[in-house]
Coordinates of C-alpha atoms in Angstrom, one line a residue:
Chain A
X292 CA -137.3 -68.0 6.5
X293 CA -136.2 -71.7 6.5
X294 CA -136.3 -73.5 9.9
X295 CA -133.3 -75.1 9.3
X296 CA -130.9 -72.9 12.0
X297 CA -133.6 -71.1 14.0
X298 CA -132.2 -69.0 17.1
X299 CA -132.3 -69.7 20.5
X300 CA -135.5 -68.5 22.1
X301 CA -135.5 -66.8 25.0
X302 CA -138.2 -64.3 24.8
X303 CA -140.9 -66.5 26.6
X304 CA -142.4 -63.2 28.3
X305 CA -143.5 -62.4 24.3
X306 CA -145.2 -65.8 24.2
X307 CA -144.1 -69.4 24.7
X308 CA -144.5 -72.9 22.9
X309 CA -147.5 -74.7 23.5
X310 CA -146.1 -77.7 25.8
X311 CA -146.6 -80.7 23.5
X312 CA -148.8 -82.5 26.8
X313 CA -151.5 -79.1 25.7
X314 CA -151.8 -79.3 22.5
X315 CA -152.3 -83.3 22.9
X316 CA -155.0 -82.2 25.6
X317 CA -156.5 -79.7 23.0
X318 CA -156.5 -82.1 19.5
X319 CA -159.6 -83.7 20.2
X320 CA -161.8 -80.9 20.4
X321 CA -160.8 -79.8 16.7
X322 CA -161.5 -83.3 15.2
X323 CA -163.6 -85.5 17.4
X324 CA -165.0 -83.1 20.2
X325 CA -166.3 -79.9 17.8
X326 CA -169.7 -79.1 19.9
X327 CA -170.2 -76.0 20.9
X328 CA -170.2 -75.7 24.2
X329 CA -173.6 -73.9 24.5
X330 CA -176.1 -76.6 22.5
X331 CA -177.7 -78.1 25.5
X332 CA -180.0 -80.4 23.3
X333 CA -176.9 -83.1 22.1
X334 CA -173.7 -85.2 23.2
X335 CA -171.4 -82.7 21.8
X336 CA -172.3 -79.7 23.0
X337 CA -172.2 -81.8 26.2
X338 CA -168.6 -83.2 25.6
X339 CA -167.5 -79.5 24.8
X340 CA -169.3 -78.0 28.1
X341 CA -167.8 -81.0 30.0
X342 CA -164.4 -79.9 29.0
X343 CA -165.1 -76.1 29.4
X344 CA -165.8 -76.7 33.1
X345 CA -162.8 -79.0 33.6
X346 CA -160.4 -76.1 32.1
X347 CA -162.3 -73.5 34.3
X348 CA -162.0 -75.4 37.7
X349 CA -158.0 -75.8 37.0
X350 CA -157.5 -72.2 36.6
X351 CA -159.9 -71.4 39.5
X352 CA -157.9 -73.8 41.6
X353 CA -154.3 -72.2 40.6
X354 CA -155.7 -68.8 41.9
X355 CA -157.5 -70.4 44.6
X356 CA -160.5 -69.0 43.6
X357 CA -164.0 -70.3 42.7
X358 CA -165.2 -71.7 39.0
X359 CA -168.2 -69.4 38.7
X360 CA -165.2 -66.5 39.0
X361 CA -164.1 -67.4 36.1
X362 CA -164.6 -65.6 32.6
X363 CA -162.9 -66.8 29.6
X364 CA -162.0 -64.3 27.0
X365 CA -159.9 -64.3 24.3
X366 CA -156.9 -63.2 25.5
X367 CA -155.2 -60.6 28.0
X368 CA -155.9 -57.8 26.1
X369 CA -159.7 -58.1 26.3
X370 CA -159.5 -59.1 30.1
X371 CA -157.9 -56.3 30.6
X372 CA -160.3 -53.9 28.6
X373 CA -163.5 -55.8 30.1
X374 CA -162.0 -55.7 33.9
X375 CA -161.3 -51.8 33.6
X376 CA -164.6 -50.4 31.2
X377 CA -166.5 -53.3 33.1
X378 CA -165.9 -51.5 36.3
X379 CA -166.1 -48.1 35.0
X380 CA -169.7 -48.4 33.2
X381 CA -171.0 -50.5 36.2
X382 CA -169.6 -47.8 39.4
X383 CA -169.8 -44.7 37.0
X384 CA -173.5 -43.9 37.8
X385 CA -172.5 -44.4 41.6
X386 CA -170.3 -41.2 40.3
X387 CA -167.4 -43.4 40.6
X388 CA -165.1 -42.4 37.6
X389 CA -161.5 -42.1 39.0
X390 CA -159.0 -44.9 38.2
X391 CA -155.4 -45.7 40.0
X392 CA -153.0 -47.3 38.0
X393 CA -148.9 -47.2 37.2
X394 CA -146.8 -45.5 34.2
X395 CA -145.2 -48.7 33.8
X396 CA -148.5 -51.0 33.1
X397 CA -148.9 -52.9 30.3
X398 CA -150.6 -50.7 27.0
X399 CA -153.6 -52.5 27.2
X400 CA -154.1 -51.0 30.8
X401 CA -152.9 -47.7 29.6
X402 CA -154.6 -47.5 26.4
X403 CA -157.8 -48.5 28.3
X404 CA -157.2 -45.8 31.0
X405 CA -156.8 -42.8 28.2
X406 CA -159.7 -44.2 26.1
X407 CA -161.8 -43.3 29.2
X408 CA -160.4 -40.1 30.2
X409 CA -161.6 -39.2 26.9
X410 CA -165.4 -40.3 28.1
X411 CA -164.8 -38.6 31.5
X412 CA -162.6 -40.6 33.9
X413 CA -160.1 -39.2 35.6
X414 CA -156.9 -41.5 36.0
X415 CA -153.5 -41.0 38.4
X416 CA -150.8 -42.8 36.6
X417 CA -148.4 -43.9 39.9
X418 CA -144.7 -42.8 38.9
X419 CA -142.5 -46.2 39.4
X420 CA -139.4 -45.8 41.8
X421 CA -135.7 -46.8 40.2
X422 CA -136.5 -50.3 41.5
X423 CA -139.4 -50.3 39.2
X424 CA -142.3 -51.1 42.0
X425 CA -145.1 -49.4 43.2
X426 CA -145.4 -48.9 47.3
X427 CA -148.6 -49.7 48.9
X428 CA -148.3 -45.8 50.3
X429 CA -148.4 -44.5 47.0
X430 CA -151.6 -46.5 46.0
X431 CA -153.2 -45.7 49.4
X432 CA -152.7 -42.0 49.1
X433 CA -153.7 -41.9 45.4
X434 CA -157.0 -43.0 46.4
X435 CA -159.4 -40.7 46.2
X436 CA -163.7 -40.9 47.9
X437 CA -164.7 -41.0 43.7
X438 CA -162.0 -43.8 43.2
X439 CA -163.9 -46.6 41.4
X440 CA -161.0 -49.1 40.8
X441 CA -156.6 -49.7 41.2
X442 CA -155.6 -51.3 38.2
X443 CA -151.8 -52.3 39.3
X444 CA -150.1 -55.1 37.5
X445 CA -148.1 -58.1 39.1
X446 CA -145.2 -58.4 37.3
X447 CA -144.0 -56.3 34.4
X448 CA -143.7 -57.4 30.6
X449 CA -140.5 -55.5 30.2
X450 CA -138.6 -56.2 33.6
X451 CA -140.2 -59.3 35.2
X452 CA -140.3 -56.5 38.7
X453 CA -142.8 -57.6 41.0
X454 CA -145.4 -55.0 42.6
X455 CA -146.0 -55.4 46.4
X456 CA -149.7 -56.9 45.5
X457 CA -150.6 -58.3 48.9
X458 CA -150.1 -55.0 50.5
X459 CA -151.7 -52.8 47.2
X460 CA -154.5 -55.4 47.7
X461 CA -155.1 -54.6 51.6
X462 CA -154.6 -50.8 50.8
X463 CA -157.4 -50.8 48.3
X464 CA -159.7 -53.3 50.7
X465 CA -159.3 -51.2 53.3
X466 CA -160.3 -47.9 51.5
X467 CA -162.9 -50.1 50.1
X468 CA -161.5 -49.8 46.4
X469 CA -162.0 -52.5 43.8
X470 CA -158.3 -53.9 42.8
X471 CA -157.5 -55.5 39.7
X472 CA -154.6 -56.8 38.5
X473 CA -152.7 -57.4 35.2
X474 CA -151.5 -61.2 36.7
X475 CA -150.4 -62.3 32.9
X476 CA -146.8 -62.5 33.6
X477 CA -147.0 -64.0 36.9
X478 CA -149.7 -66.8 36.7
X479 CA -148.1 -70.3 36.4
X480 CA -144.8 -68.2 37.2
X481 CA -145.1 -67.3 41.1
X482 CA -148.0 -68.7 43.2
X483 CA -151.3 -66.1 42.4
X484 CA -153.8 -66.4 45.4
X485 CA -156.5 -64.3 44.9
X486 CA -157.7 -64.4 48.5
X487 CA -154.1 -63.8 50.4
X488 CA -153.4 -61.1 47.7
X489 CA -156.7 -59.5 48.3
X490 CA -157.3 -59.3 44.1
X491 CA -160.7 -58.2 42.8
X492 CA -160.5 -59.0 39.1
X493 CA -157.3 -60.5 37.6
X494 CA -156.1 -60.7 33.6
X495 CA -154.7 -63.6 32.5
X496 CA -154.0 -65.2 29.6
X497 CA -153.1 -68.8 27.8
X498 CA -149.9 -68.3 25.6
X499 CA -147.7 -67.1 28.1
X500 CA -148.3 -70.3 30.3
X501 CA -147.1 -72.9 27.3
X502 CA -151.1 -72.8 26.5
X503 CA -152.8 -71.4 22.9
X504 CA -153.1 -68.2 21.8
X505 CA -156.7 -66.6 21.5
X506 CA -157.3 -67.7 24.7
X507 CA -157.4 -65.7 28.3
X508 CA -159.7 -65.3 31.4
X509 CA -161.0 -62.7 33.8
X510 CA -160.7 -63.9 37.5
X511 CA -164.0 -61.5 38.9
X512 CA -164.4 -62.0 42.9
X513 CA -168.2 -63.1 43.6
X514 CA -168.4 -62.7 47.6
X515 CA -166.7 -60.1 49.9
X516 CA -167.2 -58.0 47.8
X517 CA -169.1 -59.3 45.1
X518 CA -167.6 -57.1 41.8
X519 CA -170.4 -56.4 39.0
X520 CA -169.3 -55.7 35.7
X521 CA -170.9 -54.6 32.7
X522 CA -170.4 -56.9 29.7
X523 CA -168.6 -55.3 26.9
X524 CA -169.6 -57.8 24.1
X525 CA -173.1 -58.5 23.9
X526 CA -175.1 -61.3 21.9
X527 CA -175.7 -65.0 23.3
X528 CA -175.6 -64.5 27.0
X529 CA -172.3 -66.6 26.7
X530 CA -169.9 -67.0 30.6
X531 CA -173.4 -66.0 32.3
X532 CA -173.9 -62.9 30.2
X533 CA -170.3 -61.4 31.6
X534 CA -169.1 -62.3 27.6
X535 CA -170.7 -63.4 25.0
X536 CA -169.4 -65.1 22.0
X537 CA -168.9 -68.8 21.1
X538 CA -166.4 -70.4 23.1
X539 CA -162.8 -71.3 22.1
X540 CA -163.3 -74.8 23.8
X541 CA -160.5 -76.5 22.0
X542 CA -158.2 -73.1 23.3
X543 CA -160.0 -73.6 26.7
X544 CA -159.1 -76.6 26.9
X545 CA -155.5 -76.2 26.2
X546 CA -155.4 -73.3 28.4
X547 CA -157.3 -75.6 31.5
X548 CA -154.1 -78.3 31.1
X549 CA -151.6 -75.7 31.0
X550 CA -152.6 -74.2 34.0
X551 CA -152.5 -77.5 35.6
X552 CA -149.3 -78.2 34.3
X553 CA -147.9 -75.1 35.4
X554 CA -149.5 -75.6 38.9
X555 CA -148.0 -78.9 39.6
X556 CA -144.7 -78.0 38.3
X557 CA -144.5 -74.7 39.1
X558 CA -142.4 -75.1 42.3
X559 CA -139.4 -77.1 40.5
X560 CA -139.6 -75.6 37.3
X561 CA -139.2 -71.6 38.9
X562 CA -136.5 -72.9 41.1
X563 CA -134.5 -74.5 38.0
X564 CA -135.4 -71.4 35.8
X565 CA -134.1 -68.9 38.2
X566 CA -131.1 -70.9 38.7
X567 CA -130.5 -71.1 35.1
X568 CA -131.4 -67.2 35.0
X569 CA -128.5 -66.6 38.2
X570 CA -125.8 -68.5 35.9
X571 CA -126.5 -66.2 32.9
X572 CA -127.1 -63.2 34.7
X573 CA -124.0 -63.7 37.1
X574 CA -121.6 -64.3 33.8
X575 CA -122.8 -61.2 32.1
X576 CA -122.3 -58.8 34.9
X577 CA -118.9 -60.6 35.8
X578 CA -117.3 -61.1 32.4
X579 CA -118.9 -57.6 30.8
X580 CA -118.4 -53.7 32.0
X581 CA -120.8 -51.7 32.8
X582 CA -123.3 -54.6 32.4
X583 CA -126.2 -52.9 34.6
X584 CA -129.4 -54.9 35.6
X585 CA -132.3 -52.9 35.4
X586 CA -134.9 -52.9 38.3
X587 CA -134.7 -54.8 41.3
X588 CA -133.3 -58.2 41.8
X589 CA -135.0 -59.3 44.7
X590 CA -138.5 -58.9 43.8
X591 CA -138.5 -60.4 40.1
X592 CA -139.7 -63.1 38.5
X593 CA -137.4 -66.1 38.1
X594 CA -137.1 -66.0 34.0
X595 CA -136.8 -62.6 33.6
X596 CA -133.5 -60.7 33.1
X597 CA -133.6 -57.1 31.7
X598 CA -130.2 -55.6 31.4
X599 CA -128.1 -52.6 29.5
X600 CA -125.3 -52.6 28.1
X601 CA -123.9 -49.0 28.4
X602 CA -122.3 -47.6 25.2
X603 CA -123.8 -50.1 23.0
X604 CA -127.4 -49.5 21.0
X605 CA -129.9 -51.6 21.6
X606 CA -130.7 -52.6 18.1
X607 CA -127.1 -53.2 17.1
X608 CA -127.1 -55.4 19.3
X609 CA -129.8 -57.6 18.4
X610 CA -128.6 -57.8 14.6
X611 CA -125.3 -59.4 16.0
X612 CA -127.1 -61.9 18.4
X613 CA -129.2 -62.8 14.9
X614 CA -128.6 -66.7 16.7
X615 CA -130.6 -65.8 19.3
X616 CA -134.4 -64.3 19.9
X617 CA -135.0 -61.8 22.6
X618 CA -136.6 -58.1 22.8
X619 CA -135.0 -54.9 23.4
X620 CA -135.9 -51.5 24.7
X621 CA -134.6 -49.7 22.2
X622 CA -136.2 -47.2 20.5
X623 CA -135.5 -48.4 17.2
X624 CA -137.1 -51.7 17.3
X625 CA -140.3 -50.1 17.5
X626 CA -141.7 -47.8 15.1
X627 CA -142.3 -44.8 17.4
X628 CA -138.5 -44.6 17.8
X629 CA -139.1 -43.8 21.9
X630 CA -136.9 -45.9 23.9
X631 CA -139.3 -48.1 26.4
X632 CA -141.4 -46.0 28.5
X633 CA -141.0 -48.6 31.4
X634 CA -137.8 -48.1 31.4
X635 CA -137.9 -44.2 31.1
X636 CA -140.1 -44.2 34.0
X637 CA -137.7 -45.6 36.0
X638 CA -135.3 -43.2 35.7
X639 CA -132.8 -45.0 33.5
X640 CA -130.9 -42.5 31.3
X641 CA -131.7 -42.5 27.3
X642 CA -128.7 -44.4 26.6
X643 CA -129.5 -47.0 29.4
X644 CA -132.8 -47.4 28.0
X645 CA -131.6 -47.6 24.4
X646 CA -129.1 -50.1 25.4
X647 CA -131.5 -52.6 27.1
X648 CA -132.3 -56.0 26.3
X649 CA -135.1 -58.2 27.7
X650 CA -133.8 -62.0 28.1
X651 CA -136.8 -64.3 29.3
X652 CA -135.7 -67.8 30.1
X653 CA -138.4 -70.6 30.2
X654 CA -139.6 -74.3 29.9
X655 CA -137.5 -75.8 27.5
X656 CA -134.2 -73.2 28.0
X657 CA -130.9 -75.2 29.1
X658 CA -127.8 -74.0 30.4
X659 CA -125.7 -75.1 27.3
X660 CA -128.0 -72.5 25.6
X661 CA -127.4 -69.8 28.1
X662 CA -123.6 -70.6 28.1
X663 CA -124.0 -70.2 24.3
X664 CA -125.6 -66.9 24.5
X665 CA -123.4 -65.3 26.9
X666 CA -120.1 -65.9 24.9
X667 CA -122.2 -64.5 22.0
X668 CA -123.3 -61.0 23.6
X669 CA -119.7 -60.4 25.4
X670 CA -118.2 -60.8 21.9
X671 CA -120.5 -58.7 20.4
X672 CA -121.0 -56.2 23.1
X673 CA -117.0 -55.7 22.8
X674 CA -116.7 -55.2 19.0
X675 CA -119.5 -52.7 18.9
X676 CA -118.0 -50.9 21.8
X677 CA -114.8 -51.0 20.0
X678 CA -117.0 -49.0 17.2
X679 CA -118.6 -47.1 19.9
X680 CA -117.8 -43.1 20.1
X681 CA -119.6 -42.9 23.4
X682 CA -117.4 -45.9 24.6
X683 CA -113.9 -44.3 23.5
X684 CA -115.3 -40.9 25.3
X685 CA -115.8 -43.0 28.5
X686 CA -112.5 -44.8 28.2
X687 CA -111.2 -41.1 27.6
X688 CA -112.5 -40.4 31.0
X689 CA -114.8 -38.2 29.1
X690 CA -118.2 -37.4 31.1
X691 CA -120.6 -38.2 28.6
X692 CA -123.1 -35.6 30.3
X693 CA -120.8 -32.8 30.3
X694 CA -121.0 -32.9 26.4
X695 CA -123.2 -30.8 24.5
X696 CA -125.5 -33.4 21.9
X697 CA -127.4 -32.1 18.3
X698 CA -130.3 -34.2 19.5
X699 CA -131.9 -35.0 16.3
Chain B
X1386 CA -137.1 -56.0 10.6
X1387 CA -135.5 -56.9 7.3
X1388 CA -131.7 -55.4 6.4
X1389 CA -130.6 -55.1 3.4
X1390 CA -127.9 -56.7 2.0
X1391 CA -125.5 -53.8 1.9
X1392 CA -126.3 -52.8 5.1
X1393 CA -125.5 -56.1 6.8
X1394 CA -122.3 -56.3 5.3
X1395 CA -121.9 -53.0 6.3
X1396 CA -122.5 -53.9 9.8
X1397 CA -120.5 -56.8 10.2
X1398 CA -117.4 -56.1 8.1
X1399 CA -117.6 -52.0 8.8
X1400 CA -114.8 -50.4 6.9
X1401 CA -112.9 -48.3 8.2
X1402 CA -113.5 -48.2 12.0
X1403 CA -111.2 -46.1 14.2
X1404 CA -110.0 -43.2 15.1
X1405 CA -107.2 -40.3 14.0
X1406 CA -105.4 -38.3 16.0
X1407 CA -107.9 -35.3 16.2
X1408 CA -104.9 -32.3 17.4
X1409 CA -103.9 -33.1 14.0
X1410 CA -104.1 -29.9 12.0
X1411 CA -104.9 -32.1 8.8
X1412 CA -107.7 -33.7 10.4
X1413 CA -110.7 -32.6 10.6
X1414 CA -113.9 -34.6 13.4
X1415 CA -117.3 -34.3 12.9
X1416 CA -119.2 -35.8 16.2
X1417 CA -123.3 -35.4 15.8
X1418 CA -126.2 -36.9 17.2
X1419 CA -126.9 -37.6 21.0
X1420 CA -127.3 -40.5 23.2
X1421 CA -131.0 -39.7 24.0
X1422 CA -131.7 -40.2 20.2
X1423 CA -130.1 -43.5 20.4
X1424 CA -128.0 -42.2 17.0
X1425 CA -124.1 -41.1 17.7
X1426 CA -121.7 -41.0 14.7
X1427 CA -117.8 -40.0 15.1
X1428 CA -116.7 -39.4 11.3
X1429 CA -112.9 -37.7 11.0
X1430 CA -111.0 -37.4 7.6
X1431 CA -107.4 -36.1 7.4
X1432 CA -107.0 -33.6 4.1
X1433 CA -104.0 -33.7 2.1
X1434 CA -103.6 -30.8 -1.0
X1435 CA -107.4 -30.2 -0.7
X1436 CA -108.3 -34.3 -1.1
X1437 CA -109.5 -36.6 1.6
X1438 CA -106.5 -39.3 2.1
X1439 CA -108.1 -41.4 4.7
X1440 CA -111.1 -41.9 6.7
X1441 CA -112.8 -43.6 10.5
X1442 CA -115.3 -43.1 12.3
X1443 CA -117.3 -44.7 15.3
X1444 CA -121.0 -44.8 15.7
X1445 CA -123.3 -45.9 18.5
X1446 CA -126.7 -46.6 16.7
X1447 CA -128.3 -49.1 15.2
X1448 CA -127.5 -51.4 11.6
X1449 CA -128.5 -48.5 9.2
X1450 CA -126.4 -46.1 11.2
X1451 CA -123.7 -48.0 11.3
X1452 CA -124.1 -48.6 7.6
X1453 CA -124.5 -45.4 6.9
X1454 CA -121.3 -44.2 8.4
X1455 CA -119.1 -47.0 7.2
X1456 CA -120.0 -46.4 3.6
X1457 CA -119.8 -42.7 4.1
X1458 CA -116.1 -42.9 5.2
X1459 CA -115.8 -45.6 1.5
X1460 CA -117.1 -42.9 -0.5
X1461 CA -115.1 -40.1 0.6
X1462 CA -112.0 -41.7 0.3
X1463 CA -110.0 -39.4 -2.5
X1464 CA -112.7 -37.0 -3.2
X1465 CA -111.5 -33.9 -3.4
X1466 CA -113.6 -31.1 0.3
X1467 CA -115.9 -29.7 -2.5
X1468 CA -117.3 -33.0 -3.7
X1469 CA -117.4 -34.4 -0.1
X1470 CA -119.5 -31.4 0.8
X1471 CA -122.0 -32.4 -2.2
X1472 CA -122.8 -36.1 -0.8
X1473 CA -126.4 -36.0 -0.4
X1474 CA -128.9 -38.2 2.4
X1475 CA -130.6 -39.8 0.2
X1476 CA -127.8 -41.1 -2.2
X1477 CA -126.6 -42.9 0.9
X1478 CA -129.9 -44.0 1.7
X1479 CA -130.7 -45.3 -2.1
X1480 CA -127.6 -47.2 -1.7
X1481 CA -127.8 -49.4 1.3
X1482 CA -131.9 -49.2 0.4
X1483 CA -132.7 -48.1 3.6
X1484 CA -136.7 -47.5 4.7
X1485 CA -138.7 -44.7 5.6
X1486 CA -138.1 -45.0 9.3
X1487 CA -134.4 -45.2 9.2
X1488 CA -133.6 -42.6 6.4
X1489 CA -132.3 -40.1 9.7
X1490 CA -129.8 -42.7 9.6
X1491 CA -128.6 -41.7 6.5
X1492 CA -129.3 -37.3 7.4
X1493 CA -126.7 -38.0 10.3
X1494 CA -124.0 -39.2 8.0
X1495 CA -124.2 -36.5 6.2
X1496 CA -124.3 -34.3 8.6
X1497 CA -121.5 -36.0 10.2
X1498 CA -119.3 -35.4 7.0
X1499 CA -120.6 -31.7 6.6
X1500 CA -119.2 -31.3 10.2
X1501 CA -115.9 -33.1 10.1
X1502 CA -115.0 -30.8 7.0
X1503 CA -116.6 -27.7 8.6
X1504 CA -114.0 -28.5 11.9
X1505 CA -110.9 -29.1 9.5
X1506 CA -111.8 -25.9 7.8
X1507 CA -112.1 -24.0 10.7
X1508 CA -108.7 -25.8 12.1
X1509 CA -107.4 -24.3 8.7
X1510 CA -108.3 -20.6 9.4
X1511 CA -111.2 -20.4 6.3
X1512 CA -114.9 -19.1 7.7
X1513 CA -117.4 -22.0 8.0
X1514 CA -119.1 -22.4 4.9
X1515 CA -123.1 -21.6 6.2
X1516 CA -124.4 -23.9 3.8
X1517 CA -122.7 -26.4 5.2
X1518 CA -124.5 -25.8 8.7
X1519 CA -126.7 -28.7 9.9
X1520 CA -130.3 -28.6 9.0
X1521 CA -132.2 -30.0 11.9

């Protein structure tokens, strides 16, 4: 594919650009700067562990938390897998081995969560309300005297809906539960405080803050309480034994400056975004029937807009908005031909689900864009509707339940 | 995901969208597939002297189902019920070249032309032909 006409991006919850200012932060530790950040007997490995410590005090001080917290890893996915088996190995011989976590969490929370059922956990999956959130109530009364760990996320991937974390956090405190949270959406999007939202371990990564990708941390609380882990990679004793491995200093580095970046812009930059998110949201619902926002409004992040068109498929859609790049829930654009589970589980109809698509707005989105991209999806919502059986049915005054389908 | 060709043109210049009038006695509407499944196809063809005179349909699904219908209603266009009844899956899937995971695409069209002639059929008095019944 040529670059000469790319699309419109707007699927920054996927991943993002890194911000030029990063990847100028990060050049010179691929060129000039190559030590490795564990050779204690030289300049570079000194340069490299200089710069490691740098990037680790910036994303401590965005979560308000403490450098030696820190863990880098190399992405989101691992975080996830070393917060939740970390846990698990470490409170299992306590005879800890039951887990809290949502239907609606991310796969590598889920997949993690199965994998040890199968070695002896037991796990409540929290159902989502239509809202999408999970209520403190629901965590508290999940929680169980063998309960070793909540694993609740902050925002969602699919919907940008944002869990009540303060109050999940004081729930699991109070029962004296270890909470960790999927915070990979949310950090450098919404203010993360580790200490007001009462987090235990946090996932985050680098590529969806404008930073590298190959690149994430674990946030793991030292005092009150102090969390112990059990390594999952072994070898050099690397991040105090927590993960070994050679560090990605040139990716640390990059992800250190975007979380500075994102801290000191974070207040202007989510206040345009969500504005610029309003304008497009607010035209689509107005100028579009049966436009229907799924999950709540209120408690979202500011970039994220997840909405169905009723009547229209999901991936039809997409192949006439081929000028512009965002995700769907519909079945068909993955290969297990299941509309979105996070959308299923909050009680959206099939069709609703199948007629989803997942707009994230970020850094470097403008309004002539968004204007752009709304014309585009009410023209081509309305000339697939008009090829639409389901639509004529409606317009019909047809109840599309009353019908009798040959599911196939 | 890569489209072919065929199945892009298919999608944005379908032939023959629309609808006719389904009292009709000529007419004969096939409707198969379900929300849930994300795959809905509305294929109707009106029946003149035993041949197939004209052809819509609708479809709520994705490119390849679109397709997949759009070429159906091309191809049956003056072929006689019998030689309708004979088109085959996996002809239309050979000819918009569609992949493994969206050949049910191509099951639904012909199941969605086996049922339009099964309902014009019935319309016309004749028993439904049971090899014409769906097979899934």
């Amino acid at each position: 594919m040529t670059d000469t006409k790319r699309p419109i991006y707007l699927d920054y919850a996927a991943t993002c650009p890194v911000d030029p200012r990063v990847l100028e932060a990060m050049l010179p530790y691929f060129s000039d700067r190559y030590g490795n950040a564990a050779s204690r007997t030289h300049v570079f490995g000194w340069q490299a562990e200089e710069a490691v410590e740098a990037a680790r005090r910036e994303i401590a001080t965005s979560l308000n938390a403490d450098p030696k917290e820190i863990t880098f890893t190399s992405g989101a996915t691992e975080s996830n897998n070393l917060a939740i088996k970390g846990v698990i190995e470490y409170l299992a011989e306590a005879g800890k081995k039951h887990i809290v976590t949502a239907v609606t969490e991310h796969k590598a929370v889920l997949d993690t969560c199965k994998h040890l059922e199968r070695h002896g956990c037991e796990v409540t999956y929290l159902p989502v309300a239509q809202d999408g959130r999970v209520t403190p109530e629901q965590v508290a009364a999940a929680i169980r005297p063998d309960t070793a760990l909540v694993s609740l996320m902050i925002a969602n991937n699919e919907t940008g809906v944002l869990n009540p974390v303060t109050e999940i956090g004081a729930a699991c405190r109070a029962a004296g539960v270890l909470f960790h949270t999927d915070a990979v959406q949310a950090f450098g999007k919404i203010p993360v405080d580790v200490e007001a939202m009462n987090i235990d371990l946090a996932s985050l990564s680098a590529h969806k803050l404008y930073g590298p990708k190959g690149v994430g941390a674990l946030y793991i609380r030292r005092r009150k309480p102090r969390v112990r882990i059990a390594p999952q990679l072994h070898g050099g004793g690397h991040e105090r034994g927590t993960r070994s491995g050679t560090l990605n200093v040139p990716g640390i580095v990059g992800f250190g400056y975007a979380a500075k970046l994102a801290r000191e812009e974070l207040a202007s930059e989510s206040a345009r975004i969500l504005e610029l998110r309003e304008h497009l949201r607010r035209r689509l619902v107005t100028e579009i029937p049966h436009a229907i926002v799924n999950g709540s409004l209120e408690h979202r992040l500011p970039g994220t807009l997840n909405i169905s068109f009723a009547y229209v498929e999901g991936e039809s859609l997409l192949m006439g908005l081929k000028d512009i790049a965002v995700s769907s829930g519909s079945a068909c654009t993955s290969a297990s031909l299941e509309p979105s589970y996070v959308l299923r589980a909050m009680g959206l109809d099939d069709e609703l689900a199948h007629s989803s698509l997942r707009i994230t707005i970020g850094r470097f989105t403008t309004r002539e864009e968004l204007d752009f991209v709304a014309d585009l999806i009410q023209r081509e919502v309305a000339r697939l509707r008009d090829m639409s059986p389901l639509w004529e049915m409606v317009q019909e005054g047809i109840d599309l339940r009353t019908i009798e389908w040959t599911p196939h | 995901m890569a489209y072919s060709n065929k199945v892009i043109d298919h999608y944005e210049h379908p032939r023959n969208v629309g609808s006719l009038d389904k009292g009709d006695a000529s007419v004969g509407t096939g409707i198969v597939g379900a929300p849930a499944c994300g795959d809905v196809m509305k294929l109707q063809i009106k029946v003149e002297n035993g041949v197939i005179t004209d052809a819509k349909f609708k479809t709520y699904g994705c490119g390849s189902a679109i397709a997949s219908s759009s070429l159906v209603t091309e191809w049956v266009k003056g072929m006689s019920v019998d030689q309708a009844m004979q088109i085959k899956n996996s002809q239309i899937a050979e000819e918009l070249s569609l992949p493994p995971v969206k050949i049910h695409c191509s099951v639904l069209a012909e199941d969605a032309i086996k049922a339009a002639i099964r309902d014009f059929q019935q319309k016309q008095g004749a028993a439904p032909d049971p090899e014409s019944e769906p097979e899934h």
